[in-house]
Short mmCIF file of C-alpha atoms and ligand atoms in Angstrom, two decimals:
data_model
loop_
_atom_site.label_atom_id
_atom_site.label_comp_id
_atom_site.label_asym_id
_atom_site.label_seq_id
_atom_site.Cartn_x
_atom_site.Cartn_y
_atom_site.Cartn_z
CA MET K 25 -31.97 0.41 -5.31
CA GLY K 26 -33.10 -3.08 -6.27
CA SER K 27 -32.23 -6.42 -4.80
CA THR K 28 -30.94 -9.50 -6.60
CA ARG K 29 -31.75 -13.05 -5.61
CA PHE K 30 -29.24 -15.90 -5.52
CA ASP K 31 -30.84 -19.34 -5.12
CA PRO K 32 -29.25 -22.54 -3.82
CA SER K 33 -27.14 -24.02 -6.60
CA GLY K 34 -26.27 -27.44 -7.95
CA PRO K 35 -22.56 -28.28 -8.38
CA LEU K 36 -20.35 -25.64 -10.04
CA GLY K 37 -18.00 -26.81 -12.75
CA GLY K 38 -15.79 -25.56 -15.58
CA ARG K 39 -12.89 -23.21 -16.09
CA LEU K 40 -12.76 -19.47 -16.57
CA GLN K 41 -10.74 -16.31 -16.14
CA THR K 42 -11.81 -13.92 -13.44
CA ALA K 43 -11.81 -10.09 -13.49
CA ALA K 44 -8.47 -8.37 -14.07
CA ASP K 45 -6.54 -7.40 -10.96
CA LYS K 46 -7.74 -4.12 -9.48
CA SER K 47 -4.55 -3.23 -7.60
CA ILE K 48 -2.37 -3.85 -10.66
CA SER K 49 -4.78 -2.04 -13.01
CA HIS K 50 -4.76 1.12 -10.84
CA ARG K 51 -0.97 1.04 -10.69
CA SER K 52 -0.57 0.32 -14.41
CA ALA K 53 -2.52 3.46 -15.25
CA LEU K 54 -0.86 5.67 -12.63
CA PHE K 55 2.69 4.52 -13.40
CA ALA K 56 2.02 4.89 -17.13
CA ALA K 57 0.89 8.47 -16.42
CA MET K 58 4.14 9.11 -14.53
CA ALA K 59 6.33 7.75 -17.37
CA ASP K 60 7.94 9.62 -20.25
CA GLY K 61 6.33 8.13 -23.36
CA THR K 62 3.48 5.83 -24.29
CA SER K 63 2.55 2.69 -22.34
CA THR K 64 0.03 0.03 -23.25
CA ILE K 65 -2.03 -2.04 -20.84
CA ASP K 66 -3.65 -5.29 -21.96
CA GLY K 67 -6.56 -6.69 -20.01
CA TYR K 68 -7.11 -3.56 -17.91
CA LEU K 69 -9.91 -3.96 -15.37
CA ARG K 70 -12.95 -2.10 -16.71
CA ALA K 71 -14.84 -1.48 -13.48
CA ALA K 72 -16.01 1.60 -11.63
CA ASP K 73 -12.87 1.89 -9.46
CA THR K 74 -10.32 1.58 -12.22
CA ASP K 75 -12.37 3.73 -14.61
CA SER K 76 -12.00 6.46 -11.95
CA THR K 77 -8.22 6.11 -12.34
CA LEU K 78 -8.39 6.48 -16.12
CA ALA K 79 -10.51 9.61 -15.69
CA ALA K 80 -8.04 10.99 -13.13
CA VAL K 81 -4.94 10.53 -15.29
CA ARG K 82 -6.82 12.02 -18.24
CA ALA K 83 -7.72 15.05 -16.11
CA LEU K 84 -4.04 15.40 -15.18
CA GLY K 85 -3.13 15.78 -18.84
CA CYS K 86 -2.37 12.26 -20.10
CA GLY K 87 -3.59 11.09 -23.48
CA VAL K 88 -5.76 8.05 -22.72
CA GLU K 89 -7.18 5.75 -25.41
CA VAL K 90 -9.46 2.95 -24.30
CA ASP K 91 -10.60 0.10 -26.51
CA GLY K 92 -12.43 -2.44 -24.34
CA THR K 93 -9.77 -3.72 -21.96
CA ASN K 94 -6.87 -2.38 -24.02
CA VAL K 95 -5.61 0.94 -22.74
CA ARG K 96 -2.93 3.23 -24.15
CA ILE K 97 -1.61 6.04 -21.97
CA GLU K 98 0.72 8.82 -23.01
CA GLY K 99 2.51 9.78 -19.80
CA VAL K 100 3.07 13.34 -18.65
CA GLY K 101 6.31 12.37 -16.88
CA LEU K 102 7.15 12.16 -13.20
CA ARG K 103 6.98 15.91 -12.66
CA GLY K 104 4.43 16.82 -15.31
CA ALA K 105 0.98 16.44 -13.73
CA GLY K 106 -1.29 19.10 -15.19
CA LEU K 107 -3.55 21.40 -13.24
CA VAL K 108 -7.19 20.36 -12.97
CA ASP K 109 -10.21 22.59 -13.09
CA GLY K 110 -12.28 21.58 -10.05
CA VAL K 111 -11.88 18.39 -8.05
CA ILE K 112 -10.37 15.05 -9.02
CA ASP K 113 -13.15 12.55 -8.33
CA VAL K 114 -11.71 9.28 -6.97
CA GLY K 115 -15.20 7.74 -6.77
CA ASN K 116 -15.14 4.76 -4.38
CA SER K 117 -11.41 4.08 -4.69
CA GLY K 118 -9.15 4.32 -1.64
CA THR K 119 -6.23 3.02 -3.71
CA LEU K 120 -6.55 5.80 -6.28
CA MET K 121 -7.01 8.43 -3.58
CA ARG K 122 -3.92 7.44 -1.62
CA LEU K 123 -1.52 6.62 -4.46
CA LEU K 124 -2.37 9.76 -6.39
CA THR K 125 -1.73 11.86 -3.29
CA GLY K 126 1.80 10.45 -3.09
CA TRP K 127 2.56 11.43 -6.68
CA LEU K 128 0.98 14.89 -6.58
CA SER K 129 2.55 15.82 -3.24
CA GLY K 130 5.99 16.19 -4.84
CA GLN K 131 5.05 18.53 -7.69
CA PRO K 132 5.60 22.15 -6.60
CA GLN K 133 3.89 23.56 -9.72
CA GLY K 134 0.39 22.89 -8.51
CA GLU K 135 -2.39 22.31 -6.09
CA TRP K 136 -5.07 19.65 -6.50
CA ARG K 137 -8.33 18.92 -4.69
CA LEU K 138 -9.51 15.32 -4.28
CA ASP K 139 -12.92 14.02 -3.29
CA GLY K 140 -15.06 10.93 -3.82
CA ASP K 141 -18.30 9.21 -2.91
CA GLU K 142 -20.02 8.91 0.46
CA SER K 143 -17.92 5.87 1.42
CA ILE K 144 -14.60 7.51 0.50
CA ARG K 145 -15.49 10.47 2.73
CA ARG K 146 -15.30 8.09 5.70
CA ARG K 147 -11.86 6.72 4.78
CA PRO K 148 -8.76 8.19 6.44
CA ILE K 149 -6.25 10.15 4.39
CA ASP K 150 -4.25 11.31 7.42
CA ARG K 151 -2.34 8.00 7.38
CA VAL K 152 -0.90 9.14 4.03
CA ALA K 153 -0.73 12.85 4.84
CA ALA K 154 1.34 12.33 8.03
CA PRO K 155 4.32 10.51 6.45
CA LEU K 156 4.22 12.75 3.36
CA GLU K 157 4.26 15.84 5.57
CA LEU K 158 7.44 14.49 7.18
CA MET K 159 8.92 14.72 3.67
CA GLY K 160 7.77 18.34 3.27
CA ALA K 161 4.36 17.81 1.67
CA ARG K 162 1.35 20.00 2.49
CA ILE K 163 -2.00 18.29 2.59
CA ASP K 164 -5.12 19.99 3.98
CA THR K 165 -7.70 17.41 4.99
CA THR K 166 -11.20 17.61 6.42
CA ALA K 167 -10.37 16.38 9.93
CA GLY K 168 -8.20 13.60 8.48
CA LEU K 169 -10.76 12.66 5.80
CA PRO K 170 -11.61 13.70 2.22
CA PRO K 171 -12.23 16.10 0.63
CA PHE K 172 -8.67 17.37 0.84
CA SER K 173 -6.13 19.50 -1.04
CA VAL K 174 -2.60 18.55 -2.01
CA HIS K 175 -0.27 21.54 -2.30
CA GLY K 176 2.69 20.21 -4.31
CA SER K 177 6.02 20.80 -2.59
CA SER K 178 9.74 20.05 -2.89
CA LEU K 179 10.21 16.85 -0.91
CA VAL K 180 13.07 15.53 1.17
CA GLY K 181 13.84 11.83 1.53
CA ALA K 182 12.88 10.15 4.82
CA ASN K 183 12.86 6.76 6.52
CA HIS K 184 9.41 5.61 7.56
CA ARG K 185 8.30 2.76 9.78
CA MET K 186 4.61 2.03 9.44
CA ALA K 187 2.56 1.17 12.51
CA VAL K 188 0.05 -0.74 10.39
CA ALA K 189 0.99 -2.58 7.18
CA SER K 190 -0.68 -0.81 4.26
CA ALA K 191 0.16 -1.17 0.60
CA GLN K 192 -1.64 2.05 -0.20
CA VAL K 193 0.37 4.10 2.31
CA LYS K 194 3.61 2.36 1.34
CA SER K 195 2.93 3.05 -2.34
CA ALA K 196 2.16 6.73 -1.74
CA ILE K 197 5.46 7.09 0.14
CA LEU K 198 7.44 5.30 -2.59
CA MET K 199 5.85 7.43 -5.32
CA ALA K 200 6.71 10.59 -3.36
CA GLY K 201 10.19 9.16 -2.78
CA LEU K 202 10.84 9.14 -6.54
CA LEU K 203 10.41 12.94 -6.44
CA ALA K 204 12.38 13.57 -3.23
CA ASP K 205 15.92 14.98 -2.99
CA SER K 206 17.45 11.90 -1.33
CA THR K 207 16.79 8.26 -0.45
CA THR K 208 13.42 7.26 1.04
CA SER K 209 12.65 4.00 2.79
CA VAL K 210 9.57 2.42 4.28
CA SER K 211 9.48 -0.53 6.68
CA GLU K 212 6.49 -2.66 7.65
CA SER K 213 5.81 -5.90 9.45
CA PRO K 214 4.22 -8.07 8.23
CA ALA K 215 4.59 -6.93 4.64
CA SER K 216 1.66 -5.71 2.55
CA ARG K 217 1.20 -6.45 -1.17
CA ASP K 218 4.27 -5.47 -3.21
CA HIS K 219 2.96 -4.63 -6.70
CA THR K 220 4.27 -1.06 -6.51
CA GLU K 221 7.83 -2.19 -5.83
CA ARG K 222 7.79 -4.70 -8.65
CA MET K 223 6.18 -2.39 -11.18
CA LEU K 224 8.27 0.72 -10.45
CA ALA K 225 11.45 -1.40 -10.61
CA GLU K 226 10.31 -2.69 -14.01
CA GLN K 227 9.95 0.92 -15.18
CA GLY K 228 13.54 1.73 -14.22
CA ALA K 229 13.20 3.13 -10.68
CA ALA K 230 16.09 2.32 -8.33
CA ILE K 231 14.26 0.20 -5.76
CA SER K 232 15.66 -2.36 -3.35
CA VAL K 233 14.04 -4.66 -0.81
CA SER K 234 15.54 -6.09 2.37
CA GLU K 235 14.08 -8.36 5.01
CA VAL K 236 14.96 -8.86 8.66
CA GLY K 237 12.67 -11.41 10.25
CA SER K 238 9.11 -10.42 9.34
CA GLU K 239 10.08 -6.77 8.77
CA ARG K 240 10.42 -5.74 5.18
CA THR K 241 12.06 -2.48 4.09
CA VAL K 242 11.70 -0.99 0.63
CA THR K 243 14.15 1.73 -0.39
CA VAL K 244 13.75 4.06 -3.34
CA GLU K 245 16.20 6.57 -4.83
CA PRO K 246 15.24 9.91 -6.38
CA CYS K 247 14.44 9.45 -10.06
CA ASP K 248 14.54 11.63 -13.22
CA ARG K 249 12.24 9.58 -15.39
CA LEU K 250 10.22 6.39 -15.47
CA GLU K 251 10.26 4.25 -18.62
CA PRO K 252 6.94 3.55 -20.34
CA THR K 253 6.04 -0.12 -20.56
CA ASP K 254 3.68 -2.67 -22.10
CA ARG K 255 1.83 -4.71 -19.49
CA THR K 256 -0.75 -7.46 -19.29
CA VAL K 257 -2.85 -7.46 -16.15
CA PRO K 258 -3.36 -10.90 -14.53
CA GLY K 259 -6.61 -12.08 -12.94
CA ASP K 260 -7.46 -10.70 -9.51
CA PRO K 261 -7.04 -13.24 -6.69
CA SER K 262 -9.49 -11.15 -4.62
CA SER K 263 -12.12 -11.60 -7.34
CA ALA K 264 -11.20 -15.26 -7.88
CA ALA K 265 -11.73 -15.74 -4.13
CA PHE K 266 -15.52 -15.49 -4.55
CA LEU K 267 -15.51 -18.22 -7.19
CA VAL K 268 -13.17 -20.33 -5.06
CA ALA K 269 -15.44 -19.94 -2.02
CA ALA K 270 -18.51 -20.85 -4.07
CA ALA K 271 -16.82 -24.02 -5.30
CA LEU K 272 -15.71 -24.97 -1.79
CA LEU K 273 -19.20 -24.51 -0.36
CA VAL K 274 -21.46 -26.00 -3.05
CA PRO K 275 -21.31 -29.82 -2.87
CA GLY K 276 -19.92 -31.58 -5.94
CA SER K 277 -18.16 -28.49 -7.36
CA ASP K 278 -14.88 -28.60 -9.27
CA ILE K 279 -13.69 -25.40 -10.97
CA THR K 280 -10.47 -23.99 -12.40
CA VAL K 281 -9.62 -20.28 -12.55
CA ASP K 282 -6.90 -19.43 -15.08
CA ASP K 283 -4.28 -16.66 -15.17
CA VAL K 284 -4.72 -15.56 -11.56
CA ASP K 285 -2.11 -13.41 -9.85
CA LEU K 286 -0.50 -15.69 -7.24
CA ASN K 287 1.70 -13.09 -5.54
CA PRO K 288 2.38 -14.33 -1.98
CA GLY K 289 1.14 -10.95 -0.70
CA ARG K 290 -2.28 -11.64 -2.20
CA ILE K 291 -3.07 -15.29 -1.58
CA GLY K 292 -3.37 -15.33 2.18
CA LEU K 293 -7.00 -16.50 1.95
CA PHE K 294 -6.04 -19.49 -0.22
CA ARG K 295 -3.36 -20.49 2.32
CA ILE K 296 -5.89 -20.17 5.17
CA LEU K 297 -8.42 -22.25 3.22
CA GLU K 298 -5.77 -24.95 2.69
CA ARG K 299 -5.29 -25.01 6.46
CA MET K 300 -9.04 -25.47 6.81
CA GLY K 301 -8.70 -28.59 4.65
CA ALA K 302 -9.63 -27.14 1.25
CA SER K 303 -8.24 -28.70 -1.90
CA ILE K 304 -6.70 -25.89 -3.98
CA GLU K 305 -4.25 -27.11 -6.64
CA GLY K 306 -1.76 -24.79 -8.30
CA LEU K 307 -0.63 -22.57 -5.44
CA PRO K 308 3.07 -21.68 -5.76
CA HIS K 309 5.85 -23.04 -3.57
CA GLY K 310 8.95 -21.09 -2.57
CA ASP K 311 9.68 -17.37 -2.57
CA PRO K 312 9.57 -15.61 -5.93
CA ASP K 313 12.08 -12.84 -6.78
CA PRO K 314 10.72 -9.84 -4.78
CA LEU K 315 11.32 -7.43 -7.67
CA GLY K 316 10.55 -9.81 -10.53
CA PRO K 317 7.35 -10.17 -12.56
CA GLU K 318 4.09 -11.07 -10.84
CA PRO K 319 3.78 -14.84 -10.25
CA LEU K 320 0.59 -16.16 -11.86
CA GLY K 321 -1.08 -19.45 -12.71
CA SER K 322 -4.24 -21.56 -12.69
CA ILE K 323 -5.92 -22.83 -9.55
CA ARG K 324 -8.29 -25.77 -9.31
CA VAL K 325 -10.71 -25.97 -6.41
CA THR K 326 -12.96 -28.85 -5.40
CA HIS K 327 -15.67 -29.04 -2.78
CA GLY K 328 -14.80 -30.83 0.44
CA PRO K 329 -15.15 -30.75 4.21
CA LEU K 330 -13.57 -27.84 6.11
CA LYS K 331 -12.55 -27.25 9.70
CA GLY K 332 -12.31 -24.02 11.73
CA VAL K 333 -8.97 -22.20 12.12
CA ASP K 334 -7.44 -19.26 13.97
CA VAL K 335 -6.19 -16.38 11.83
CA GLY K 336 -3.84 -13.87 13.47
CA ALA K 337 -2.28 -10.52 12.64
CA ASP K 338 0.59 -12.03 10.62
CA GLU K 339 -1.85 -13.35 8.02
CA VAL K 340 -4.03 -10.24 7.81
CA PRO K 341 -2.22 -8.13 5.16
CA SER K 342 -2.19 -10.95 2.60
CA SER K 343 -5.88 -11.74 3.12
CA ILE K 344 -7.28 -8.35 4.16
CA ASP K 345 -9.93 -7.98 1.44
CA GLU K 346 -11.01 -11.60 1.74
CA LEU K 347 -11.64 -11.82 5.50
CA PRO K 348 -15.41 -11.17 5.24
CA LEU K 349 -15.59 -14.01 2.72
CA LEU K 350 -13.57 -16.22 5.08
CA ALA K 351 -16.27 -15.60 7.69
CA LEU K 352 -18.86 -16.93 5.25
CA VAL K 353 -16.77 -20.02 4.50
CA ALA K 354 -16.26 -20.56 8.24
CA CYS K 355 -20.04 -20.91 8.72
CA PHE K 356 -19.80 -24.16 6.72
CA ALA K 357 -16.72 -25.50 8.54
CA LYS K 358 -16.66 -27.81 11.52
CA GLY K 359 -15.62 -25.93 14.65
CA THR K 360 -14.81 -22.33 15.45
CA THR K 361 -12.88 -19.84 13.29
CA THR K 362 -11.46 -16.68 14.83
CA VAL K 363 -9.88 -13.69 13.11
CA THR K 364 -7.84 -11.27 15.23
CA GLY K 365 -5.51 -8.36 14.48
CA ALA K 366 -7.76 -7.15 11.66
CA GLU K 367 -8.98 -3.75 12.96
CA GLU K 368 -8.10 -2.34 9.52
CA LEU K 369 -11.33 -3.93 8.30
CA ARG K 370 -13.19 -1.11 10.04
CA VAL K 371 -11.85 1.51 7.60
CA LYS K 372 -12.46 -0.26 4.30
CA GLU K 373 -15.30 0.50 1.82
CA SER K 374 -17.58 -0.15 4.82
CA ASP K 375 -16.84 -1.11 8.43
CA ARG K 376 -16.31 -4.68 7.31
CA ILE K 377 -16.36 -6.12 10.84
CA GLU K 378 -19.81 -4.66 11.57
CA ALA K 379 -21.06 -5.32 8.05
CA THR K 380 -19.90 -8.95 8.00
CA VAL K 381 -21.30 -9.71 11.42
CA SER K 382 -24.68 -8.06 10.86
CA GLY K 383 -24.93 -9.36 7.27
CA LEU K 384 -24.12 -12.98 8.11
CA SER K 385 -26.19 -12.92 11.33
CA ALA K 386 -29.20 -11.94 9.22
CA LEU K 387 -28.61 -15.10 7.17
CA GLY K 388 -28.57 -17.32 10.27
CA ALA K 389 -24.80 -17.44 11.01
CA ARG K 390 -23.42 -17.75 14.54
CA ILE K 391 -20.91 -14.93 14.40
CA GLU K 392 -19.67 -12.41 16.94
CA ALA K 393 -17.74 -9.20 16.44
CA ALA K 394 -14.56 -8.24 18.30
CA PRO K 395 -12.81 -4.87 18.11
CA ASP K 396 -10.20 -6.41 15.79
CA GLY K 397 -12.04 -9.23 14.02
CA PHE K 398 -14.76 -11.81 14.53
CA SER K 399 -15.38 -15.39 15.55
CA ILE K 400 -17.68 -17.81 13.81
CA GLU K 401 -19.11 -21.06 15.07
CA GLY K 402 -19.37 -23.32 12.05
CA THR K 403 -22.65 -25.18 11.77
CA GLY K 404 -22.06 -26.74 8.37
CA GLU K 405 -24.83 -24.73 6.73
CA LEU K 406 -26.53 -21.35 6.38
CA ARG K 407 -30.25 -20.63 6.33
CA GLY K 408 -30.37 -17.64 3.96
CA GLY K 409 -32.43 -14.45 3.94
CA THR K 410 -31.60 -10.86 2.98
CA ILE K 411 -28.21 -9.15 3.16
CA GLU K 412 -27.44 -5.48 2.54
CA SER K 413 -24.32 -4.73 0.50
CA LEU K 414 -24.11 -1.27 2.10
CA GLY K 415 -22.70 -0.20 -1.27
CA ASP K 416 -19.61 -2.38 -0.60
CA HIS K 417 -18.65 -4.48 -3.63
CA ARG K 418 -17.14 -7.30 -1.59
CA LEU K 419 -20.23 -7.66 0.61
CA ALA K 420 -22.45 -7.77 -2.46
CA MET K 421 -20.44 -10.70 -3.87
CA LEU K 422 -20.28 -12.40 -0.48
CA GLY K 423 -24.08 -12.29 -0.41
CA ALA K 424 -24.27 -13.94 -3.82
CA VAL K 425 -21.96 -16.80 -2.80
CA ALA K 426 -23.93 -17.21 0.44
CA GLY K 427 -27.10 -17.57 -1.64
CA LEU K 428 -25.68 -20.38 -3.79
CA ALA K 429 -24.56 -22.33 -0.71
CA SER K 430 -27.56 -21.55 1.54
CA ARG K 431 -30.68 -23.60 2.28
CA GLU K 432 -33.23 -20.96 1.30
CA GLY K 433 -31.38 -18.54 -1.00
CA VAL K 434 -30.21 -14.98 -0.41
CA GLU K 435 -31.58 -11.65 -1.55
CA VAL K 436 -28.73 -9.13 -1.95
CA ASP K 437 -29.76 -5.52 -1.53
CA ASP K 438 -27.86 -3.25 -3.96
CA PHE K 439 -25.98 -6.08 -5.64
CA ALA K 440 -24.98 -3.54 -8.31
CA ALA K 441 -22.15 -2.44 -5.97
CA ALA K 442 -20.22 -5.49 -7.27
CA SER K 443 -19.41 -3.48 -10.39
CA VAL K 444 -16.83 -1.50 -8.42
CA SER K 445 -14.38 -4.37 -8.91
CA TYR K 446 -16.10 -7.22 -10.82
CA PRO K 447 -18.87 -6.16 -13.23
CA GLY K 448 -19.06 -9.66 -14.77
CA PHE K 449 -19.35 -11.50 -11.46
CA ALA K 450 -22.97 -12.67 -11.68
CA ALA K 451 -22.44 -13.84 -15.27
CA ASP K 452 -19.25 -15.72 -14.31
CA LEU K 453 -21.04 -17.45 -11.44
CA ALA K 454 -23.92 -18.35 -13.72
CA SER K 455 -21.50 -19.80 -16.31
CA LEU K 456 -20.18 -22.22 -13.66
CA ALA K 457 -23.59 -23.27 -12.38
C1 LIG Z 9 -4.77 -2.17 -1.90
C2 LIG Z 9 -4.29 -2.39 -0.65
C3 LIG Z 9 -5.08 -2.90 0.47
C4 LIG Z 9 -6.46 -3.40 0.04
C5 LIG Z 9 -7.08 -2.57 -1.04
C6 LIG Z 9 -6.17 -2.44 -2.24
C7 LIG Z 9 -3.85 -1.69 -2.93
O1 LIG Z 9 -5.21 -1.88 1.41
O2 LIG Z 9 -7.33 -3.48 1.14
O3 LIG Z 9 -8.30 -3.13 -1.45
O4 LIG Z 9 -4.15 -1.81 -4.13
O5 LIG Z 9 -2.79 -1.16 -2.56
P1 LIG Z 9 -4.03 -1.55 2.44
O6 LIG Z 9 -3.56 -0.19 2.12
O7 LIG Z 9 -4.70 -1.67 3.77
O8 LIG Z 9 -2.93 -2.54 2.28
#
């Protein structure tokens, strides 16, 4: 495994599109597979994670044609998943693993075995298995982890209240709910990203959303068929976040990222950065229709001074994948930044609390871990050094941004991990430099 060096950079400038959204790409392929008929996806994310999803739906019997980022999927229908010889390999993708389990759990004709890489074998599936089992599913796990088998069953509708907000668990329940014999609902507070609700509603599922205070309940009715659809995938705000952070940290920068998904459930980091004093133009105001199309737009970011902030549990779901990057940004702010209520970070592609704290400490940051987050004392700069990606795509990209903004540059061990979600990242950064 080689390392890649990122040297201190002059001002970043220009405009670009970032990688296509990973969450929406996974769902586009899976929901196309579940539809009756042929769907097209424009601008599909071609990265390791979402390629795993294309391979999975192909293995389940869908016709899949791929031409660059244009994908055409002939669905097998809601109840038509084919049997697979051997295991379905989900690679590094927790989203694929959990959503697919929801769909397969309601198909009594079969049994499927799922497995993935070393990292996926540390990621819990019991959080999906438990609610699905309440609906009549049978899932045999390896002490709550992959590999595991899904024995398709006839499902009954159920009302779920989630202890921890999770879009992956919510999505698995909603997908199973389509196949159940009666209404299914799932409540969470605060709400996680809502792409599944929006996209299934667009494909004709009877979905409704209600809100009481910070609790959001999504209800789904049993369904005979999903309509195929033609979709264009917007840019991924989680990928854009690395470009945004680079522009905020490198003096003199001014960049614009076009066609980014600006779903309120995804832009928590940008809101936090605004509170830190960042100038980010183009963020939406007001509440978009909860079952309408994805809000998207361009954002312009300019370098400027930042101050430390406190981030609590209510902001965690909308910024969950970006919190390690926030820790990097906080090193350059004036004052202390604390993140609490984010214990979920421990069960991501790596233990992102440990990984962030050890990675940034090695670069000279003043950062301390807590069971549910971290605190960072901003010093206005970062020395640099070597950071290990630990095979985690988001840590690899964090290391690169750290290098651009550091005094001495950063060597990122196994930077290739970035290709899980953003294969063109280094080239995009270079194009702005
Ligand atoms: C995702 C949901 C999030 C996020 C992950 C992608 C999704 O996980 O961390 O990278 O596409 O549904 P949660 O299940 O914790 O919300």
